[in-house]
């Protein structure tokens, strides 16, 4: 019987067979609806069966009548008509949806800020002479040679920190001798400069950087990490990107302005911390507390963070200036498992190492939830939508429809996955004293970078529920929530000044967009003196530059550093306007 049914399906098709069974099941003569009474193929059935009455119709016989007065042909016609109607309705819905998607992509108003200034032709005149370009290069190289390494809050190269202070006094004499610049040493090694503008009514701003660097063992480097070697247009050394380039660049721009007898109208502060890489408690935190005690309120604060990205964002061909308007929070947890020690010849079912390893594996195998659309990453994509090539521009202009797909794609790469969720990184694991001894304890450390839509307490609760093992003790080492999101609108002074300065300095950049800093900076200590904190390093970074930060062969091109100093030089001048002008009528939006 099964073989006959299979042959029937192959010869006549499953749908027709089902229709014939349906017709045969309503005949006056009772018979099973799915099986024929005789072991004959259905195409050999007599006229009384489904195939039989079809054959009889060809010989002049009438088909059976279904209960209710309709024939099987009528039933098929009604079913076919219903299928056509459903198909046409579905096609219509798809066409309407496609039209809405295309119209939104082309007609949706840009969320970008209006340009308030026309772009200077050719990106503006060259700011520095050949002698000045050589001088700024050598000033950075000299700073890189000073090994201002910070390992932990209690393990700093204090000798190098003090040497750095003497070095900047020597290299920037105009800054230290100016009558309207006050210099203070804070927390033993950090520096605070107060530049008094000519108009005290204008709200001041702050430029922030740090001198300390992470350790750099020489193994694997093409050149010694503190040699500041110059090779093929690049300066190699720890701190060239993070963050002596900013510390020296700010002072260099100010030095050049002072030599031109320039005095700013708007006051501003320059802060250079000495322990940013180890939480900044003795440097930037004390600078912030000092400003707060003096009642200082800032128009904006600019620190390191993001940069001009070229060839990094898939689907975007032009370089994009990404200014971080927030940064992720962080929580560091220690995990400990204590068990009775013993001999490896008669081990227990589970050791402290096995229990803790399983717990860490559960953390890695169960990542935090995808929060795309709940933080600034959505605003980043919306601002970039017009820069994407087809068909990504259609997708990014219609995130109301495609955000589930986009969020899954972003989760594929570690660099973009960090934008859409709280990340988990198991960074340390210690256990065992000897091959034949079962250890009494195992310890591990994990760091979580917290998405702006979550809090540290929420992450801690999720970690407890994921591990779900009371034998694993959890201790909080350090925790702070994500930073508030800074303003990004057409009334924000700092953002418009950044926009103007980028246009003046980088002629190939058209897009200035908000984003998230996935690392942490000293700027988080200044939330009591301003709500407008921005993180932007005016450098052009390509994909091969990213692993060099805190990695091997950190380097900066001489041309890139010249542009950074030019940006800072121009930024100080651009901040002297009292109020924002009206949008420029002959310029498209950023």
GROMACS .gro file of N, CA and C in nm, residues 151-298:
model
  444
  151UNK      N    1   5.168   5.081   3.583
  151UNK     CA    2   5.129   4.940   3.588
  151UNK      C    3   5.005   4.921   3.674
  152UNK      N    4   5.002   4.990   3.787
  152UNK     CA    5   4.890   4.986   3.880
  152UNK      C    6   4.889   5.119   3.955
  153UNK      N    7   4.783   5.147   4.032
  153UNK     CA    8   4.781   5.275   4.105
  153UNK      C    9   4.901   5.294   4.197
  154UNK      N   10   4.961   5.187   4.241
  154UNK     CA   11   5.076   5.196   4.331
  154UNK      C   12   5.208   5.163   4.263
  155UNK      N   13   5.203   5.143   4.133
  155UNK     CA   14   5.324   5.106   4.059
  155UNK      C   15   5.336   5.196   3.936
  156UNK      N   16   5.391   5.315   3.957
  156UNK     CA   17   5.412   5.412   3.851
  156UNK      C   18   5.561   5.443   3.840
  157UNK      N   19   5.604   5.477   3.722
  157UNK     CA   20   5.742   5.521   3.704
  157UNK      C   21   5.750   5.669   3.741
  158UNK      N   22   5.760   5.694   3.873
  158UNK     CA   23   5.757   5.832   3.923
  158UNK      C   24   5.873   5.914   3.870
  159UNK      N   25   5.987   5.852   3.851
  159UNK     CA   26   6.103   5.925   3.799
  159UNK      C   27   6.074   5.978   3.659
  160UNK      N   28   6.013   5.894   3.575
  160UNK     CA   29   5.979   5.937   3.439
  160UNK      C   30   5.871   6.043   3.441
  161UNK      N   31   5.775   6.033   3.534
  161UNK     CA   32   5.668   6.133   3.544
  161UNK      C   33   5.729   6.271   3.575
  162UNK      N   34   5.822   6.274   3.669
  162UNK     CA   35   5.887   6.401   3.703
  162UNK      C   36   5.970   6.453   3.586
  163UNK      N   37   6.036   6.363   3.514
  163UNK     CA   38   6.115   6.402   3.397
  163UNK      C   39   6.026   6.463   3.289
  164UNK      N   40   5.908   6.408   3.273
  164UNK     CA   41   5.814   6.462   3.173
  164UNK      C   42   5.779   6.606   3.207
  165UNK      N   43   5.759   6.635   3.336
  165UNK     CA   44   5.728   6.772   3.378
  165UNK      C   45   5.841   6.868   3.343
  166UNK      N   46   5.964   6.827   3.365
  166UNK     CA   47   6.078   6.912   3.330
  166UNK      C   48   6.090   6.929   3.178
  167UNK      N   49   6.056   6.821   3.106
  167UNK     CA   50   6.068   6.824   2.960
  167UNK      C   51   5.973   6.927   2.898
  168UNK      N   52   5.847   6.928   2.941
  168UNK     CA   53   5.752   7.021   2.877
  168UNK      C   54   5.786   7.166   2.912
  169UNK      N   55   5.847   7.191   3.028
  169UNK     CA   56   5.893   7.326   3.060
  169UNK      C   57   6.001   7.371   2.962
  170UNK      N   58   6.086   7.280   2.925
  170UNK     CA   59   6.196   7.312   2.834
  170UNK      C   60   6.149   7.332   2.691
  171UNK      N   61   6.054   7.248   2.646
  171UNK     CA   62   6.014   7.247   2.506
  171UNK      C   63   5.911   7.356   2.474
  172UNK      N   64   5.833   7.399   2.573
  172UNK     CA   65   5.727   7.497   2.549
  172UNK      C   66   5.747   7.620   2.638
  173UNK      N   67   5.851   7.696   2.612
  173UNK     CA   68   5.882   7.810   2.699
  173UNK      C   69   5.776   7.919   2.698
  174UNK      N   70   5.712   7.941   2.584
  174UNK     CA   71   5.610   8.048   2.578
  174UNK      C   72   5.491   8.015   2.666
  175UNK      N   73   5.456   7.887   2.673
  175UNK     CA   74   5.342   7.845   2.756
  175UNK      C   75   5.372   7.873   2.903
  176UNK      N   76   5.493   7.840   2.946
  176UNK     CA   77   5.526   7.852   3.088
  176UNK      C   78   5.564   7.994   3.129
  177UNK      N   79   5.589   8.080   3.032
  177UNK     CA   80   5.625   8.218   3.065
  177UNK      C   81   5.512   8.317   3.041
  178UNK      N   82   5.401   8.273   2.984
  178UNK     CA   83   5.291   8.365   2.952
  178UNK      C   84   5.230   8.422   3.080
  179UNK      N   85   5.197   8.552   3.075
  179UNK     CA   86   5.140   8.619   3.192
  179UNK      C   87   4.993   8.581   3.216
  180UNK      N   88   4.926   8.531   3.112
  180UNK     CA   89   4.784   8.496   3.130
  180UNK      C   90   4.762   8.344   3.137
  181UNK      N   91   4.869   8.269   3.159
  181UNK     CA   92   4.857   8.123   3.176
  181UNK      C   93   4.911   8.086   3.314
  182UNK      N   94   4.826   8.018   3.390
  182UNK     CA   95   4.866   7.972   3.524
  182UNK      C   96   4.890   7.822   3.518
  183UNK      N   97   5.004   7.778   3.569
  183UNK     CA   98   5.038   7.636   3.570
  183UNK      C   99   5.040   7.583   3.713
  184UNK      N  100   4.977   7.466   3.733
  184UNK     CA  101   4.974   7.403   3.864
  184UNK      C  102   5.006   7.254   3.848
  185UNK      N  103   5.076   7.200   3.947
  185UNK     CA  104   5.099   7.056   3.953
  185UNK      C  105   4.998   6.998   4.053
  186UNK      N  106   4.926   6.898   4.008
  186UNK     CA  107   4.820   6.838   4.089
  186UNK      C  108   4.853   6.690   4.110
  187UNK      N  109   4.836   6.642   4.233
  187UNK     CA  110   4.862   6.501   4.261
  187UNK      C  111   5.005   6.460   4.234
  188UNK      N  112   5.099   6.549   4.256
  188UNK     CA  113   5.243   6.528   4.241
  188UNK      C  114   5.294   6.536   4.097
  189UNK      N  115   5.221   6.477   4.001
  189UNK     CA  116   5.277   6.467   3.867
  189UNK      C  117   5.184   6.516   3.756
  190UNK      N  118   5.057   6.536   3.783
  190UNK     CA  119   4.965   6.585   3.680
  190UNK      C  120   4.976   6.736   3.667
  191UNK      N  121   4.928   6.788   3.553
  191UNK     CA  122   4.944   6.931   3.523
  191UNK      C  123   4.810   6.993   3.487
  192UNK      N  124   4.786   7.112   3.543
  192UNK     CA  125   4.666   7.191   3.511
  192UNK      C  126   4.710   7.330   3.467
  193UNK      N  127   4.669   7.367   3.345
  193UNK     CA  128   4.697   7.501   3.292
  193UNK      C  129   4.565   7.577   3.283
  194UNK      N  130   4.563   7.698   3.337
  194UNK     CA  131   4.448   7.786   3.324
  194UNK      C  132   4.486   7.900   3.231
  195UNK      N  133   4.422   7.903   3.113
  195UNK     CA  134   4.450   8.005   3.013
  195UNK      C  135   4.340   8.111   3.024
  196UNK      N  136   4.378   8.228   3.073
  196UNK     CA  137   4.280   8.333   3.100
  196UNK      C  138   4.250   8.410   2.972
  197UNK      N  139   4.126   8.403   2.925
  197UNK     CA  140   4.085   8.476   2.806
  197UNK      C  141   4.058   8.622   2.836
  198UNK      N  142   4.044   8.700   2.729
  198UNK     CA  143   4.022   8.844   2.745
  198UNK      C  144   3.878   8.878   2.779
  199UNK      N  145   3.787   8.785   2.757
  199UNK     CA  146   3.645   8.810   2.787
  199UNK      C  147   3.599   8.714   2.896
  200UNK      N  148   3.595   8.757   3.021
  200UNK     CA  149   3.558   8.666   3.131
  200UNK      C  150   3.412   8.626   3.130
  201UNK      N  151   3.330   8.690   3.047
  201UNK     CA  152   3.187   8.657   3.041
  201UNK      C  153   3.162   8.528   2.961
  202UNK      N  154   3.256   8.486   2.882
  202UNK     CA  155   3.238   8.366   2.798
  202UNK      C  156   3.271   8.241   2.879
  203UNK      N  157   3.184   8.142   2.870
  203UNK     CA  158   3.200   8.018   2.946
  203UNK      C  159   3.323   7.942   2.899
  204UNK      N  160   3.410   7.900   2.990
  204UNK     CA  161   3.534   7.833   2.948
  204UNK      C  162   3.510   7.688   2.904
  205UNK      N  163   3.613   7.628   2.846
  205UNK     CA  164   3.609   7.488   2.806
  205UNK      C  165   3.738   7.422   2.853
  206UNK      N  166   3.754   7.292   2.824
  206UNK     CA  167   3.873   7.221   2.871
  206UNK      C  168   3.920   7.121   2.768
  207UNK      N  169   4.052   7.112   2.752
  207UNK     CA  170   4.117   7.010   2.669
  207UNK      C  171   4.193   6.917   2.763
  208UNK      N  172   4.169   6.787   2.749
  208UNK     CA  173   4.222   6.689   2.844
  208UNK      C  174   4.305   6.583   2.772
  209UNK      N  175   4.413   6.539   2.837
  209UNK     CA  176   4.499   6.433   2.782
  209UNK      C  177   4.571   6.366   2.899
  210UNK      N  178   4.654   6.266   2.869
  210UNK     CA  179   4.733   6.203   2.975
  210UNK      C  180   4.870   6.166   2.923
  211UNK      N  181   4.968   6.167   3.015
  211UNK     CA  182   5.106   6.138   2.979
  211UNK      C  183   5.144   5.992   2.998
  212UNK      N  184   5.073   5.919   3.086
  212UNK     CA  185   5.116   5.783   3.120
  212UNK      C  186   5.078   5.685   3.010
  213UNK      N  187   5.154   5.577   3.003
  213UNK     CA  188   5.134   5.474   2.900
  213UNK      C  189   5.132   5.337   2.967
  214UNK      N  190   5.078   5.240   2.894
  214UNK     CA  191   5.079   5.102   2.943
  214UNK      C  192   5.217   5.042   2.921
  215UNK      N  193   5.251   4.934   2.993
  215UNK     CA  194   5.382   4.870   2.973
  215UNK      C  195   5.402   4.824   2.829
  216UNK      N  196   5.528   4.821   2.787
  216UNK     CA  197   5.560   4.783   2.650
  216UNK      C  198   5.688   4.699   2.648
  217UNK      N  199   5.677   4.568   2.675
  217UNK     CA  200   5.795   4.481   2.662
  217UNK      C  201   5.847   4.486   2.518
  218UNK      N  202   5.977   4.490   2.498
  218UNK     CA  203   6.031   4.511   2.363
  218UNK      C  204   6.013   4.393   2.268
  219UNK      N  205   5.983   4.273   2.320
  219UNK     CA  206   5.968   4.156   2.233
  219UNK      C  207   5.854   4.178   2.133
  220UNK      N  208   5.885   4.157   2.006
  220UNK     CA  209   5.784   4.168   1.901
  220UNK      C  210   5.780   4.304   1.834
  221UNK      N  211   5.845   4.403   1.890
  221UNK     CA  212   5.847   4.536   1.828
  221UNK      C  213   5.952   4.541   1.718
  222UNK      N  214   5.922   4.617   1.612
  222UNK     CA  215   6.021   4.639   1.506
  222UNK      C  216   6.130   4.735   1.552
  223UNK      N  217   6.093   4.825   1.643
  223UNK     CA  218   6.187   4.920   1.700
  223UNK      C  219   6.160   4.926   1.850
  224UNK      N  220   6.260   4.954   1.932
  224UNK     CA  221   6.237   4.962   2.077
  224UNK      C  222   6.122   5.057   2.109
  225UNK      N  223   6.033   5.018   2.201
  225UNK     CA  224   5.909   5.094   2.224
  225UNK      C  225   5.928   5.234   2.280
  226UNK      N  226   6.047   5.267   2.333
  226UNK     CA  227   6.071   5.402   2.383
  226UNK      C  228   6.187   5.469   2.310
  227UNK      N  229   6.208   5.425   2.186
  227UNK     CA  230   6.315   5.484   2.105
  227UNK      C  231   6.264   5.600   2.020
  228UNK      N  232   6.132   5.608   1.997
  228UNK     CA  233   6.074   5.711   1.909
  228UNK      C  234   6.141   5.708   1.772
  229UNK      N  235   6.171   5.587   1.724
  229UNK     CA  236   6.238   5.572   1.594
  229UNK      C  237   6.149   5.624   1.483
  230UNK      N  238   6.210   5.691   1.387
  230UNK     CA  239   6.137   5.742   1.271
  230UNK      C  240   6.169   5.654   1.152
  231UNK      N  241   6.065   5.599   1.090
  231UNK     CA  242   6.087   5.505   0.979
  231UNK      C  243   5.973   5.519   0.878
  232UNK      N  244   6.012   5.551   0.755
  232UNK     CA  245   5.917   5.562   0.643
  232UNK      C  246   5.797   5.652   0.676
  233UNK      N  247   5.827   5.764   0.740
  233UNK     CA  248   5.722   5.862   0.767
  233UNK      C  249   5.644   5.838   0.894
  234UNK      N  250   5.681   5.738   0.975
  234UNK     CA  251   5.612   5.707   1.100
  234UNK      C  252   5.707   5.723   1.218
  235UNK      N  253   5.651   5.764   1.331
  235UNK     CA  254   5.723   5.765   1.458
  235UNK      C  255   5.672   5.646   1.539
  236UNK      N  256   5.763   5.555   1.576
  236UNK     CA  257   5.727   5.435   1.651
  236UNK      C  258   5.752   5.457   1.800
  237UNK      N  259   5.659   5.411   1.881
  237UNK     CA  260   5.682   5.419   2.024
  237UNK      C  261   5.553   5.415   2.104
  238UNK      N  262   5.562   5.367   2.228
  238UNK     CA  263   5.447   5.361   2.315
  238UNK      C  264   5.403   5.504   2.352
  239UNK      N  265   5.276   5.531   2.328
  239UNK     CA  266   5.221   5.663   2.357
  239UNK      C  267   5.201   5.750   2.235
  240UNK      N  268   5.245   5.704   2.118
  240UNK     CA  269   5.229   5.786   1.997
  240UNK      C  270   5.082   5.802   1.959
  241UNK      N  271   5.000   5.703   1.993
  241UNK     CA  272   4.856   5.712   1.970
  241UNK      C  273   4.778   5.728   2.099
  242UNK      N  274   4.834   5.680   2.209
  242UNK     CA  275   4.762   5.680   2.336
  242UNK      C  276   4.858   5.712   2.450
  243UNK      N  277   4.875   5.838   2.490
  243UNK     CA  278   4.804   5.955   2.444
  243UNK      C  279   4.896   6.076   2.453
  244UNK      N  280   5.029   6.049   2.439
  244UNK     CA  281   5.124   6.160   2.440
  244UNK      C  282   5.105   6.249   2.319
  245UNK      N  283   5.051   6.194   2.211
  245UNK     CA  284   5.024   6.276   2.094
  245UNK      C  285   4.928   6.391   2.129
  246UNK      N  286   4.828   6.363   2.214
  246UNK     CA  287   4.735   6.468   2.254
  246UNK      C  288   4.798   6.562   2.356
  247UNK      N  289   4.868   6.506   2.455
  247UNK     CA  290   4.928   6.589   2.560
  247UNK      C  291   5.027   6.689   2.501
  248UNK      N  292   5.116   6.638   2.415
  248UNK     CA  293   5.216   6.726   2.353
  248UNK      C  294   5.151   6.812   2.245
  249UNK      N  295   5.053   6.756   2.174
  249UNK     CA  296   4.987   6.831   2.066
  249UNK      C  297   4.914   6.954   2.117
  250UNK      N  298   4.847   6.944   2.231
  250UNK     CA  299   4.775   7.060   2.287
  250UNK      C  300   4.874   7.171   2.323
  251UNK      N  301   4.980   7.134   2.394
  251UNK     CA  302   5.079   7.234   2.434
  251UNK      C  303   5.152   7.292   2.313
  252UNK      N  304   5.174   7.209   2.209
  252UNK     CA  305   5.240   7.258   2.089
  252UNK      C  306   5.153   7.360   2.017
  253UNK      N  307   5.024   7.333   2.005
  253UNK     CA  308   4.933   7.428   1.940
  253UNK      C  309   4.929   7.560   2.017
  254UNK      N  310   4.924   7.551   2.149
  254UNK     CA  311   4.921   7.671   2.231
  254UNK      C  312   5.052   7.749   2.219
  255UNK      N  313   5.163   7.679   2.214
  255UNK     CA  314   5.294   7.743   2.197
  255UNK      C  315   5.299   7.821   2.066
  256UNK      N  316   5.252   7.760   1.957
  256UNK     CA  317   5.254   7.829   1.827
  256UNK      C  318   5.163   7.952   1.828
  257UNK      N  319   5.047   7.942   1.893
  257UNK     CA  320   4.956   8.057   1.900
  257UNK      C  321   5.019   8.173   1.978
  258UNK      N  322   5.085   8.141   2.088
  258UNK     CA  323   5.148   8.245   2.169
  258UNK      C  324   5.259   8.315   2.093
  259UNK      N  325   5.332   8.241   2.011
  259UNK     CA  326   5.439   8.302   1.932
  259UNK      C  327   5.383   8.400   1.829
  260UNK      N  328   5.256   8.380   1.793
  260UNK     CA  329   5.190   8.470   1.698
  260UNK      C  330   5.117   8.584   1.773
  261UNK      N  331   5.153   8.601   1.901
  261UNK     CA  332   5.094   8.706   1.985
  261UNK      C  333   4.941   8.692   1.997
  262UNK      N  334   4.898   8.568   1.998
  262UNK     CA  335   4.754   8.543   2.007
  262UNK      C  336   4.713   8.527   2.153
  263UNK      N  337   4.608   8.601   2.191
  263UNK     CA  338   4.548   8.578   2.322
  263UNK      C  339   4.401   8.542   2.300
  264UNK      N  340   4.356   8.430   2.353
  264UNK     CA  341   4.217   8.388   2.330
  264UNK      C  342   4.119   8.481   2.400
  265UNK      N  343   4.003   8.495   2.344
  265UNK     CA  344   3.896   8.569   2.409
  265UNK      C  345   3.827   8.482   2.514
  266UNK      N  346   3.811   8.354   2.483
  266UNK     CA  347   3.743   8.261   2.575
  266UNK      C  348   3.848   8.188   2.659
  267UNK      N  349   3.830   8.186   2.788
  267UNK     CA  350   3.922   8.113   2.876
  267UNK      C  351   3.909   7.963   2.854
  268UNK      N  352   4.015   7.890   2.881
  268UNK     CA  353   4.007   7.744   2.875
  268UNK      C  354   4.113   7.682   2.966
  269UNK      N  355   4.095   7.555   2.992
  269UNK     CA  356   4.185   7.479   3.079
  269UNK      C  357   4.249   7.366   2.998
  270UNK      N  358   4.371   7.334   3.034
  270UNK     CA  359   4.440   7.217   2.977
  270UNK      C  360   4.478   7.127   3.095
  271UNK      N  361   4.431   7.001   3.090
  271UNK     CA  362   4.465   6.905   3.193
  271UNK      C  363   4.544   6.789   3.136
  272UNK      N  364   4.655   6.755   3.201
  272UNK     CA  365   4.737   6.641   3.158
  272UNK      C  366   4.754   6.549   3.278
  273UNK      N  367   4.684   6.436   3.276
  273UNK     CA  368   4.690   6.342   3.387
  273UNK      C  369   4.810   6.250   3.379
  274UNK      N  370   4.843   6.188   3.492
  274UNK     CA  371   4.961   6.101   3.495
  274UNK      C  372   4.925   5.955   3.527
  275UNK      N  373   4.796   5.924   3.550
  275UNK     CA  374   4.759   5.786   3.587
  275UNK      C  375   4.628   5.743   3.524
  276UNK      N  376   4.601   5.791   3.402
  276UNK     CA  377   4.476   5.753   3.333
  276UNK      C  378   4.466   5.604   3.311
  277UNK      N  379   4.579   5.540   3.280
  277UNK     CA  380   4.576   5.396   3.250
  277UNK      C  381   4.547   5.311   3.373
  278UNK      N  382   4.549   5.372   3.491
  278UNK     CA  383   4.522   5.298   3.615
  278UNK      C  384   4.416   5.373   3.698
  279UNK      N  385   4.308   5.415   3.629
  279UNK     CA  386   4.186   5.470   3.689
  279UNK      C  387   4.189   5.621   3.714
  280UNK      N  388   4.304   5.687   3.711
  280UNK     CA  389   4.308   5.832   3.718
  280UNK      C  390   4.269   5.894   3.851
  281UNK      N  391   4.283   5.819   3.959
  281UNK     CA  392   4.236   5.869   4.090
  281UNK      C  393   4.324   5.982   4.145
  282UNK      N  394   4.455   5.976   4.117
  282UNK     CA  395   4.546   6.076   4.173
  282UNK      C  396   4.572   6.192   4.078
  283UNK      N  397   4.532   6.175   3.952
  283UNK     CA  398   4.555   6.280   3.853
  283UNK      C  399   4.428   6.351   3.814
  284UNK      N  400   4.358   6.298   3.715
  284UNK     CA  401   4.239   6.364   3.663
  284UNK      C  402   4.130   6.381   3.769
  285UNK      N  403   4.113   6.283   3.856
  285UNK     CA  404   4.011   6.295   3.958
  285UNK      C  405   4.038   6.414   4.050
  286UNK      N  406   4.165   6.437   4.084
  286UNK     CA  407   4.199   6.551   4.169
  286UNK      C  408   4.188   6.683   4.094
  287UNK      N  409   4.219   6.682   3.965
  287UNK     CA  410   4.201   6.804   3.884
  287UNK      C  411   4.053   6.841   3.880
  288UNK      N  412   3.968   6.741   3.858
  288UNK     CA  413   3.823   6.766   3.853
  288UNK      C  414   3.772   6.820   3.987
  289UNK      N  415   3.819   6.760   4.095
  289UNK     CA  416   3.776   6.806   4.228
  289UNK      C  417   3.821   6.950   4.254
  290UNK      N  418   3.940   6.986   4.206
  290UNK     CA  419   3.992   7.121   4.224
  290UNK      C  420   3.905   7.222   4.148
  291UNK      N  421   3.870   7.189   4.024
  291UNK     CA  422   3.785   7.279   3.945
  291UNK      C  423   3.647   7.293   4.009
  292UNK      N  424   3.593   7.182   4.055
  292UNK     CA  425   3.460   7.187   4.118
  292UNK      C  426   3.463   7.273   4.244
  293UNK      N  427   3.569   7.259   4.323
  293UNK     CA  428   3.581   7.340   4.445
  293UNK      C  429   3.590   7.488   4.413
  294UNK      N  430   3.642   7.523   4.296
  294UNK     CA  431   3.653   7.663   4.256
  294UNK      C  432   3.527   7.714   4.187
  295UNK      N  433   3.428   7.627   4.176
  295UNK     CA  434   3.302   7.668   4.115
  295UNK      C  435   3.306   7.677   3.964
  296UNK      N  436   3.400   7.609   3.900
  296UNK     CA  437   3.414   7.616   3.754
  296UNK      C  438   3.303   7.535   3.686
  297UNK      N  439   3.244   7.596   3.585
  297UNK     CA  440   3.151   7.526   3.497
  297UNK      C  441   3.203   7.539   3.354
  298UNK      N  442   3.205   7.428   3.283
  298UNK     CA  443   3.264   7.426   3.150
  298UNK      C  444   3.157   7.422   3.042
   0.00000   0.00000   0.00000
